[in-house]
mmCIF file with all atom_site columns, C-alpha atoms in Angstrom:
data_model
loop_
_atom_site.group_PDB
_atom_site.id
_atom_site.type_symbol
_atom_site.label_atom_id
_atom_site.label_alt_id
_atom_site.label_comp_id
_atom_site.label_asym_id
_atom_site.label_entity_id
_atom_site.label_seq_id
_atom_site.pdbx_PDB_ins_code
_atom_site.Cartn_x
_atom_site.Cartn_y
_atom_site.Cartn_z
_atom_site.occupancy
_atom_site.B_iso_or_equiv
_atom_site.pdbx_formal_charge
_atom_site.auth_seq_id
_atom_site.auth_comp_id
_atom_site.auth_asym_id
_atom_site.auth_atom_id
_atom_site.pdbx_PDB_model_num
ATOM 1   C CA . MET A 1 1   ? 0.069   0.011   -0.068 1.00 50.00 ? 207 MET A CA 1
ATOM 2   C CA . SER A 1 2   ? 1.426   3.399   -0.860 1.00 53.00 ? 208 SER A CA 1
ATOM 3   C CA . GLY A 1 3   ? 0.310   6.951   -1.568 1.00 53.00 ? 209 GLY A CA 1
ATOM 4   C CA . PRO A 1 4   ? -3.078  8.214   -0.429 1.00 49.00 ? 210 PRO A CA 1
ATOM 5   C CA . ALA A 1 5   ? -4.474  4.774   0.747  1.00 46.00 ? 211 ALA A CA 1
ATOM 6   C CA . ARG A 1 6   ? -1.385  4.485   3.131  1.00 40.00 ? 212 ARG A CA 1
ATOM 7   C CA . GLU A 1 7   ? -1.870  8.036   4.460  1.00 47.00 ? 213 GLU A CA 1
ATOM 8   C CA . SER A 1 8   ? -5.712  7.332   5.000  1.00 43.00 ? 214 SER A CA 1
ATOM 9   C CA . SER A 1 9   ? -4.765  4.053   7.036  1.00 38.00 ? 215 SER A CA 1
ATOM 10  C CA . TRP A 1 10  ? -2.247  5.937   9.069  1.00 38.00 ? 216 TRP A CA 1
ATOM 11  C CA . ASN A 1 11  ? -4.912  8.786   9.721  1.00 42.00 ? 217 ASN A CA 1
ATOM 12  C CA . ARG A 1 12  ? -7.380  6.175   10.984 1.00 40.00 ? 218 ARG A CA 1
ATOM 13  C CA . TRP A 1 13  ? -4.852  4.563   13.252 1.00 37.00 ? 219 TRP A CA 1
ATOM 14  C CA . GLY A 1 14  ? -3.862  7.970   14.588 1.00 38.00 ? 220 GLY A CA 1
ATOM 15  C CA . ALA A 1 15  ? -7.368  8.878   15.180 1.00 39.00 ? 221 ALA A CA 1
ATOM 16  C CA . LEU A 1 16  ? -8.078  5.617   16.985 1.00 34.00 ? 222 LEU A CA 1
ATOM 17  C CA . ALA A 1 17  ? -4.997  6.068   19.156 1.00 32.00 ? 223 ALA A CA 1
ATOM 18  C CA . ARG A 1 18  ? -6.154  9.598   20.083 1.00 40.00 ? 224 ARG A CA 1
ATOM 19  C CA . LEU A 1 19  ? -9.693  8.317   21.022 1.00 33.00 ? 225 LEU A CA 1
ATOM 20  C CA . LEU A 1 20  ? -8.175  5.533   23.061 1.00 31.00 ? 226 LEU A CA 1
ATOM 21  C CA . GLY A 1 21  ? -5.975  8.095   24.912 1.00 35.00 ? 227 GLY A CA 1
ATOM 22  C CA . LEU A 1 22  ? -9.020  10.330  25.515 1.00 37.00 ? 228 LEU A CA 1
ATOM 23  C CA . LEU A 1 23  ? -10.954 7.399   26.877 1.00 36.00 ? 229 LEU A CA 1
ATOM 24  C CA . VAL A 1 24  ? -8.050  6.278   29.380 1.00 36.00 ? 230 VAL A CA 1
ATOM 25  C CA . ALA A 1 25  ? -7.708  9.904   30.430 1.00 39.00 ? 231 ALA A CA 1
ATOM 26  C CA . ALA A 1 26  ? -11.429 10.003  31.236 1.00 41.00 ? 232 ALA A CA 1
ATOM 27  C CA . LEU A 1 27  ? -11.144 7.022   33.484 1.00 41.00 ? 233 LEU A CA 1
ATOM 28  C CA . PRO A 1 28  ? -10.400 7.535   37.290 1.00 46.00 ? 234 PRO A CA 1
ATOM 29  C CA . ALA A 1 29  ? -6.710  7.117   38.012 1.00 41.00 ? 235 ALA A CA 1
ATOM 30  C CA . HIS A 1 30  ? -7.188  3.755   39.682 1.00 42.00 ? 236 HIS A CA 1
ATOM 31  C CA . GLN A 1 31  ? -9.114  2.327   36.679 1.00 42.00 ? 237 GLN A CA 1
ATOM 32  C CA . ALA A 1 32  ? -6.859  3.714   34.119 1.00 39.00 ? 238 ALA A CA 1
ATOM 33  C CA . PHE A 1 33  ? -3.972  1.462   35.180 1.00 43.00 ? 239 PHE A CA 1
ATOM 34  C CA . ALA A 1 34  ? -6.224  -1.416  36.535 1.00 51.00 ? 240 ALA A CA 1
ATOM 35  C CA . GLN A 1 35  ? -5.289  -4.824  35.307 1.00 65.00 ? 241 GLN A CA 1
ATOM 36  C CA . ALA A 1 36  ? -8.551  -6.371  34.274 1.00 75.00 ? 242 ALA A CA 1
ATOM 37  C CA . ALA A 1 37  ? -8.872  -9.782  35.997 1.00 77.00 ? 243 ALA A CA 1
ATOM 38  C CA . VAL A 1 38  ? -11.516 -12.370 36.484 1.00 91.00 ? 244 VAL A CA 1
ATOM 39  C CA . VAL A 1 39  ? -10.526 -14.705 39.337 1.00 95.00 ? 245 VAL A CA 1
ATOM 40  C CA . SER A 1 40  ? -12.891 -17.245 40.997 1.00 96.00 ? 246 SER A CA 1
ATOM 41  C CA . CYS A 1 41  ? -12.128 -19.109 44.207 1.00 96.00 ? 247 CYS A CA 1
ATOM 42  C CA . PRO A 1 42  ? -15.158 -21.200 44.937 1.00 95.00 ? 248 PRO A CA 1
ATOM 43  C CA . SER A 1 43  ? -13.579 -23.513 47.523 1.00 94.00 ? 249 SER A CA 1
ATOM 44  C CA . GLY A 1 44  ? -12.636 -21.685 50.700 1.00 97.00 ? 250 GLY A CA 1
ATOM 45  C CA . THR A 1 45  ? -12.770 -22.229 54.397 1.00 97.00 ? 251 THR A CA 1
ATOM 46  C CA . ASN A 1 46  ? -13.162 -19.645 57.111 1.00 97.00 ? 252 ASN A CA 1
ATOM 47  C CA . SER A 1 47  ? -12.668 -19.781 60.748 1.00 97.00 ? 253 SER A CA 1
ATOM 48  C CA . VAL A 1 48  ? -13.365 -16.937 63.294 1.00 94.00 ? 254 VAL A CA 1
ATOM 49  C CA . THR A 1 49  ? -12.767 -16.915 67.070 1.00 96.00 ? 255 THR A CA 1
ATOM 50  C CA . PHE A 1 50  ? -14.282 -14.649 69.719 1.00 95.00 ? 256 PHE A CA 1
ATOM 51  C CA . ASN A 1 51  ? -12.479 -13.779 73.065 1.00 96.00 ? 257 ASN A CA 1
ATOM 52  C CA . PRO A 1 52  ? -14.367 -13.618 75.238 1.00 96.00 ? 258 PRO A CA 1
ATOM 53  C CA . GLY A 1 53  ? -17.141 -15.801 73.746 1.00 96.00 ? 259 GLY A CA 1
ATOM 54  C CA . LEU A 1 54  ? -20.043 -13.892 72.295 1.00 93.00 ? 260 LEU A CA 1
ATOM 55  C CA . THR A 1 55  ? -23.156 -13.799 74.565 1.00 93.00 ? 261 THR A CA 1
ATOM 56  C CA . ASN A 1 56  ? -26.607 -12.213 74.563 1.00 90.00 ? 262 ASN A CA 1
ATOM 57  C CA . GLU A 1 57  ? -25.190 -9.439  76.621 1.00 91.00 ? 263 GLU A CA 1
ATOM 58  C CA . PRO A 1 58  ? -23.160 -6.672  74.856 1.00 92.00 ? 264 PRO A CA 1
ATOM 59  C CA . GLN A 1 59  ? -19.383 -6.696  75.542 1.00 93.00 ? 265 GLN A CA 1
ATOM 60  C CA . ASP A 1 60  ? -16.079 -5.801  74.070 1.00 94.00 ? 266 ASP A CA 1
ATOM 61  C CA . VAL A 1 61  ? -14.849 -8.752  72.000 1.00 93.00 ? 267 VAL A CA 1
ATOM 62  C CA . LEU A 1 62  ? -11.539 -9.490  70.356 1.00 94.00 ? 268 LEU A CA 1
ATOM 63  C CA . ILE A 1 63  ? -12.186 -11.154 66.960 1.00 92.00 ? 269 ILE A CA 1
ATOM 64  C CA . THR A 1 64  ? -9.522  -13.242 64.962 1.00 95.00 ? 270 THR A CA 1
ATOM 65  C CA . GLY A 1 65  ? -10.281 -14.603 61.502 1.00 94.00 ? 271 GLY A CA 1
ATOM 66  C CA . GLU A 1 66  ? -8.721  -16.649 58.812 1.00 96.00 ? 272 GLU A CA 1
ATOM 67  C CA . THR A 1 67  ? -9.761  -17.870 55.396 1.00 97.00 ? 273 THR A CA 1
ATOM 68  C CA . THR A 1 68  ? -7.947  -20.147 52.955 1.00 97.00 ? 274 THR A CA 1
ATOM 69  C CA . TYR A 1 69  ? -8.904  -20.461 49.331 1.00 97.00 ? 275 TYR A CA 1
ATOM 70  C CA . SER A 1 70  ? -8.021  -23.429 47.131 1.00 92.00 ? 276 SER A CA 1
ATOM 71  C CA . LEU A 1 71  ? -8.868  -24.293 43.513 1.00 94.00 ? 277 LEU A CA 1
ATOM 72  C CA . CYS A 1 72  ? -8.831  -20.764 42.326 1.00 96.00 ? 278 CYS A CA 1
ATOM 73  C CA . ALA A 1 73  ? -9.480  -20.390 38.478 1.00 94.00 ? 279 ALA A CA 1
ATOM 74  C CA . THR A 1 74  ? -8.176  -17.320 36.526 1.00 91.00 ? 280 THR A CA 1
ATOM 75  C CA . VAL A 1 75  ? -10.143 -16.566 33.347 1.00 87.00 ? 281 VAL A CA 1
ATOM 76  C CA . LEU A 1 76  ? -8.681  -13.213 32.704 1.00 80.00 ? 282 LEU A CA 1
ATOM 77  C CA . GLY A 1 77  ? -5.334  -11.809 34.135 1.00 81.00 ? 283 GLY A CA 1
ATOM 78  C CA . PRO A 1 78  ? -2.311  -13.430 35.754 1.00 84.00 ? 284 PRO A CA 1
ATOM 79  C CA . ARG A 1 79  ? -2.828  -16.956 37.015 1.00 91.00 ? 285 ARG A CA 1
ATOM 80  C CA . VAL A 1 80  ? -3.296  -17.682 40.666 1.00 95.00 ? 286 VAL A CA 1
ATOM 81  C CA . THR A 1 81  ? -4.551  -20.995 42.257 1.00 96.00 ? 287 THR A CA 1
ATOM 82  C CA . THR A 1 82  ? -4.575  -20.387 46.131 1.00 97.00 ? 288 THR A CA 1
ATOM 83  C CA . ALA A 1 83  ? -5.128  -17.481 48.552 1.00 97.00 ? 289 ALA A CA 1
ATOM 84  C CA . THR A 1 84  ? -5.221  -16.800 52.235 1.00 97.00 ? 290 THR A CA 1
ATOM 85  C CA . TRP A 1 85  ? -5.956  -13.850 54.652 1.00 95.00 ? 291 TRP A CA 1
ATOM 86  C CA . SER A 1 86  ? -6.038  -13.517 58.396 1.00 93.00 ? 292 SER A CA 1
ATOM 87  C CA . VAL A 1 87  ? -7.045  -10.609 60.425 1.00 89.00 ? 293 VAL A CA 1
ATOM 88  C CA . GLY A 1 88  ? -6.981  -9.726  64.068 1.00 87.00 ? 294 GLY A CA 1
ATOM 89  C CA . PRO A 1 89  ? -7.433  -9.762  66.850 1.00 92.00 ? 295 PRO A CA 1
ATOM 90  C CA . VAL A 1 90  ? -9.501  -6.819  66.236 1.00 89.00 ? 296 VAL A CA 1
ATOM 91  C CA . LEU A 1 91  ? -11.591 -5.117  69.122 1.00 91.00 ? 297 LEU A CA 1
ATOM 92  C CA . PHE A 1 92  ? -15.247 -4.823  68.445 1.00 86.00 ? 298 PHE A CA 1
ATOM 93  C CA . PRO A 1 93  ? -16.843 -2.938  71.273 1.00 89.00 ? 299 PRO A CA 1
ATOM 94  C CA . GLY A 1 94  ? -20.374 -3.653  72.505 1.00 89.00 ? 300 GLY A CA 1
ATOM 95  C CA . ASN A 1 95  ? -20.728 -6.866  70.428 1.00 89.00 ? 301 ASN A CA 1
ATOM 96  C CA . SER A 1 96  ? -23.279 -9.640  71.296 1.00 90.00 ? 302 SER A CA 1
ATOM 97  C CA . CYS A 1 97  ? -25.094 -12.471 69.568 1.00 88.00 ? 303 CYS A CA 1
ATOM 98  C CA . ASP A 1 98  ? -28.002 -10.215 68.741 1.00 82.00 ? 304 ASP A CA 1
ATOM 99  C CA . ASN A 1 99  ? -25.892 -7.562  66.967 1.00 79.00 ? 305 ASN A CA 1
ATOM 100 C CA . PHE A 1 100 ? -23.106 -9.870  65.749 1.00 72.00 ? 306 PHE A CA 1
ATOM 101 C CA . LEU A 1 101 ? -21.162 -7.799  63.202 1.00 64.00 ? 307 LEU A CA 1
ATOM 102 C CA . SER A 1 102 ? -24.176 -6.717  61.246 1.00 65.00 ? 308 SER A CA 1
ATOM 103 C CA . THR A 1 103 ? -22.548 -4.157  58.996 1.00 69.00 ? 309 THR A CA 1
ATOM 104 C CA . TYR A 1 104 ? -18.921 -2.933  59.134 1.00 76.00 ? 310 TYR A CA 1
ATOM 105 C CA . ARG A 1 105 ? -15.986 -1.928  56.896 1.00 83.00 ? 311 ARG A CA 1
ATOM 106 C CA . SER A 1 106 ? -12.668 -3.697  57.061 1.00 84.00 ? 312 SER A CA 1
ATOM 107 C CA . THR A 1 107 ? -9.424  -3.981  55.077 1.00 91.00 ? 313 THR A CA 1
ATOM 108 C CA . LEU A 1 108 ? -8.020  -7.400  54.305 1.00 91.00 ? 314 LEU A CA 1
ATOM 109 C CA . THR A 1 109 ? -4.797  -8.430  52.639 1.00 95.00 ? 315 THR A CA 1
ATOM 110 C CA . LEU A 1 110 ? -5.089  -11.575 50.419 1.00 96.00 ? 316 LEU A CA 1
ATOM 111 C CA . GLN A 1 111 ? -1.715  -13.560 50.025 1.00 97.00 ? 317 GLN A CA 1
ATOM 112 C CA . TRP A 1 112 ? -1.600  -15.283 46.704 1.00 97.00 ? 318 TRP A CA 1
ATOM 113 C CA . ASP A 1 113 ? 0.363   -18.408 45.879 1.00 96.00 ? 319 ASP A CA 1
ATOM 114 C CA . THR A 1 114 ? 2.573   -16.372 43.643 1.00 95.00 ? 320 THR A CA 1
ATOM 115 C CA . GLY A 1 115 ? 3.860   -14.442 46.729 1.00 96.00 ? 321 GLY A CA 1
ATOM 116 C CA . GLU A 1 116 ? 2.048   -11.402 45.740 1.00 96.00 ? 322 GLU A CA 1
ATOM 117 C CA . THR A 1 117 ? -0.680  -9.616  47.817 1.00 96.00 ? 323 THR A CA 1
ATOM 118 C CA . SER A 1 118 ? -3.970  -7.641  47.235 1.00 96.00 ? 324 SER A CA 1
ATOM 119 C CA . THR A 1 119 ? -5.324  -5.243  49.613 1.00 96.00 ? 325 THR A CA 1
ATOM 120 C CA . VAL A 1 120 ? -9.092  -4.988  49.680 1.00 96.00 ? 326 VAL A CA 1
ATOM 121 C CA . LEU A 1 121 ? -11.367 -2.575  51.225 1.00 94.00 ? 327 LEU A CA 1
ATOM 122 C CA . PHE A 1 122 ? -14.682 -4.453  52.020 1.00 93.00 ? 328 PHE A CA 1
ATOM 123 C CA . THR A 1 123 ? -18.080 -3.467  53.163 1.00 90.00 ? 329 THR A CA 1
ATOM 124 C CA . THR A 1 124 ? -19.616 -6.436  55.033 1.00 87.00 ? 330 THR A CA 1
ATOM 125 C CA . VAL A 1 125 ? -23.439 -6.926  55.387 1.00 87.00 ? 331 VAL A CA 1
ATOM 126 C CA . LYS A 1 126 ? -24.843 -9.955  57.324 1.00 83.00 ? 332 LYS A CA 1
ATOM 127 C CA . VAL A 1 127 ? -27.732 -11.586 55.493 1.00 86.00 ? 333 VAL A CA 1
ATOM 128 C CA . SER A 1 128 ? -30.073 -14.534 56.269 1.00 84.00 ? 334 SER A CA 1
ATOM 129 C CA . LEU A 1 129 ? -29.907 -17.000 53.535 1.00 81.00 ? 335 LEU A CA 1
ATOM 130 C CA . GLN A 1 130 ? -32.496 -19.554 54.809 1.00 78.00 ? 336 GLN A CA 1
ATOM 131 C CA . SER A 1 131 ? -33.808 -20.481 58.210 1.00 83.00 ? 337 SER A CA 1
ATOM 132 C CA . THR A 1 132 ? -30.724 -22.687 58.610 1.00 90.00 ? 338 THR A CA 1
ATOM 133 C CA . THR A 1 133 ? -27.908 -20.378 57.466 1.00 91.00 ? 339 THR A CA 1
ATOM 134 C CA . PHE A 1 134 ? -26.649 -16.879 57.433 1.00 89.00 ? 340 PHE A CA 1
ATOM 135 C CA . ALA A 1 135 ? -23.734 -15.301 55.549 1.00 91.00 ? 341 ALA A CA 1
ATOM 136 C CA . PHE A 1 136 ? -21.410 -12.263 55.542 1.00 89.00 ? 342 PHE A CA 1
ATOM 137 C CA . VAL A 1 137 ? -21.380 -10.786 52.001 1.00 93.00 ? 343 VAL A CA 1
ATOM 138 C CA . GLN A 1 138 ? -18.341 -8.627  51.555 1.00 93.00 ? 344 GLN A CA 1
ATOM 139 C CA . THR A 1 139 ? -18.063 -6.338  48.605 1.00 95.00 ? 345 THR A CA 1
ATOM 140 C CA . GLY A 1 140 ? -15.218 -3.920  47.761 1.00 95.00 ? 346 GLY A CA 1
ATOM 141 C CA . THR A 1 141 ? -12.367 -2.768  45.618 1.00 95.00 ? 347 THR A CA 1
ATOM 142 C CA . VAL A 1 142 ? -8.736  -4.131  45.473 1.00 96.00 ? 348 VAL A CA 1
ATOM 143 C CA . THR A 1 143 ? -6.955  -0.901  46.563 1.00 96.00 ? 349 THR A CA 1
ATOM 144 C CA . ALA A 1 144 ? -3.458  -2.102  46.127 1.00 96.00 ? 350 ALA A CA 1
ATOM 145 C CA . GLY A 1 145 ? -1.264  -4.916  44.966 1.00 95.00 ? 351 GLY A CA 1
ATOM 146 C CA . LYS A 1 146 ? -2.236  -7.597  42.516 1.00 93.00 ? 352 LYS A CA 1
ATOM 147 C CA . PHE A 1 147 ? -5.504  -6.998  40.730 1.00 92.00 ? 353 PHE A CA 1
ATOM 148 C CA . ALA A 1 148 ? -5.746  -3.454  41.897 1.00 93.00 ? 354 ALA A CA 1
ATOM 149 C CA . GLY A 1 149 ? -8.642  -1.424  40.544 1.00 93.00 ? 355 GLY A CA 1
ATOM 150 C CA . ASN A 1 150 ? -10.895 -4.573  40.296 1.00 94.00 ? 356 ASN A CA 1
ATOM 151 C CA . ARG A 1 151 ? -13.947 -5.366  42.347 1.00 95.00 ? 357 ARG A CA 1
ATOM 152 C CA . ALA A 1 152 ? -13.896 -8.226  44.972 1.00 96.00 ? 358 ALA A CA 1
ATOM 153 C CA . VAL A 1 153 ? -16.763 -10.195 46.400 1.00 96.00 ? 359 VAL A CA 1
ATOM 154 C CA . GLN A 1 154 ? -16.402 -12.577 49.240 1.00 95.00 ? 360 GLN A CA 1
ATOM 155 C CA . THR A 1 155 ? -19.201 -14.543 50.862 1.00 95.00 ? 361 THR A CA 1
ATOM 156 C CA . ILE A 1 156 ? -18.761 -16.479 54.104 1.00 95.00 ? 362 ILE A CA 1
ATOM 157 C CA . THR A 1 157 ? -21.568 -18.847 55.296 1.00 95.00 ? 363 THR A CA 1
ATOM 158 C CA . TYR A 1 158 ? -22.244 -20.137 58.767 1.00 94.00 ? 364 TYR A CA 1
ATOM 159 C CA . LEU A 1 159 ? -25.099 -22.335 60.335 1.00 93.00 ? 365 LEU A CA 1
ATOM 160 C CA . ASN A 1 160 ? -27.602 -20.629 62.523 1.00 91.00 ? 366 ASN A CA 1
ATOM 161 C CA . GLU A 1 161 ? -27.378 -23.760 64.786 1.00 92.00 ? 367 GLU A CA 1
ATOM 162 C CA . ASP A 1 162 ? -23.785 -23.182 65.494 1.00 93.00 ? 368 ASP A CA 1
ATOM 163 C CA . LEU A 1 163 ? -24.410 -19.527 66.363 1.00 89.00 ? 369 LEU A CA 1
ATOM 164 C CA . GLU A 1 164 ? -27.398 -20.453 68.630 1.00 90.00 ? 370 GLU A CA 1
ATOM 165 C CA . ASN A 1 165 ? -25.634 -23.335 70.440 1.00 93.00 ? 371 ASN A CA 1
ATOM 166 C CA . GLY A 1 166 ? -22.554 -21.217 71.038 1.00 93.00 ? 372 GLY A CA 1
ATOM 167 C CA . CYS A 1 167 ? -24.471 -18.102 72.201 1.00 92.00 ? 373 CYS A CA 1
ATOM 168 C CA . ASN A 1 168 ? -26.446 -20.334 74.671 1.00 93.00 ? 374 ASN A CA 1
ATOM 169 C CA . SER A 1 169 ? -23.446 -22.144 76.099 1.00 94.00 ? 375 SER A CA 1
ATOM 170 C CA . PRO A 1 170 ? -21.934 -21.056 79.395 1.00 94.00 ? 376 PRO A CA 1
ATOM 171 C CA . SER A 1 171 ? -18.733 -19.870 77.684 1.00 95.00 ? 377 SER A CA 1
ATOM 172 C CA . GLY A 1 172 ? -20.587 -18.131 74.892 1.00 95.00 ? 378 GLY A CA 1
ATOM 173 C CA . LEU A 1 173 ? -19.751 -18.414 71.169 1.00 95.00 ? 379 LEU A CA 1
ATOM 174 C CA . THR A 1 174 ? -16.049 -18.827 70.849 1.00 96.00 ? 380 THR A CA 1
ATOM 175 C CA . ARG A 1 175 ? -15.716 -20.101 67.299 1.00 96.00 ? 381 ARG A CA 1
ATOM 176 C CA . LEU A 1 176 ? -17.334 -20.223 64.010 1.00 95.00 ? 382 LEU A CA 1
ATOM 177 C CA . ASP A 1 177 ? -16.267 -22.185 60.876 1.00 97.00 ? 383 ASP A CA 1
ATOM 178 C CA . GLY A 1 178 ? -17.786 -22.205 57.354 1.00 96.00 ? 384 GLY A CA 1
ATOM 179 C CA . PRO A 1 179 ? -17.270 -22.287 53.641 1.00 97.00 ? 385 PRO A CA 1
ATOM 180 C CA . ALA A 1 180 ? -16.262 -19.148 51.759 1.00 97.00 ? 386 ALA A CA 1
ATOM 181 C CA . THR A 1 181 ? -16.136 -17.969 48.119 1.00 97.00 ? 387 THR A CA 1
ATOM 182 C CA . LEU A 1 182 ? -14.257 -15.156 46.542 1.00 97.00 ? 388 LEU A CA 1
ATOM 183 C CA . THR A 1 183 ? -14.425 -13.451 43.004 1.00 96.00 ? 389 THR A CA 1
ATOM 184 C CA . ILE A 1 184 ? -12.467 -10.678 41.617 1.00 95.00 ? 390 ILE A CA 1
ATOM 185 C CA . ALA A 1 185 ? -13.731 -9.014  38.397 1.00 94.00 ? 391 ALA A CA 1
ATOM 186 C CA . PRO A 1 186 ? -13.398 -5.625  36.681 1.00 91.00 ? 392 PRO A CA 1
ATOM 187 C CA . LEU A 1 187 ? -15.403 -2.819  38.043 1.00 81.00 ? 393 LEU A CA 1
ATOM 188 C CA . LEU A 1 188 ? -18.519 -2.016  35.972 1.00 73.00 ? 394 LEU A CA 1
#
């Protein structure tokens, strides 16, 4: 290709490059440099402990938690297969079985099998799923590290029976264990 046809092709590419530059410039800074990723970790286990044990009376409680994910699948972005995070002990003042972590914000750092980390700012909401289970649904954004700029959703499920039995025991609820899932995907 030579002459006017070649110039026309270069002009189109130049216009496309300018348009792409304008679109990227219009994005918020954290999205402009976000690495699009789709990661699903459907197989996780969570454990959380309470000291002193949660009772029906409000009290200051130290909470420690840990989640381990295996079988993570990466559809888009750098490959990862496992992740873990731990938190605490964190003091939750005036906590009881009745107001057990109903809604709160937290920052978690995921440790990936690659040695990299993702810092996620989550908002957590407690929801009843059925008469037998409840879950903490955490939604947020990866604010730093691997997959920065993407959305993260984590769900941790527990049995109501475990909560009720623990809360009615002499030592209160000292531990809960349950399955967890994690998904990371681009912000929409």
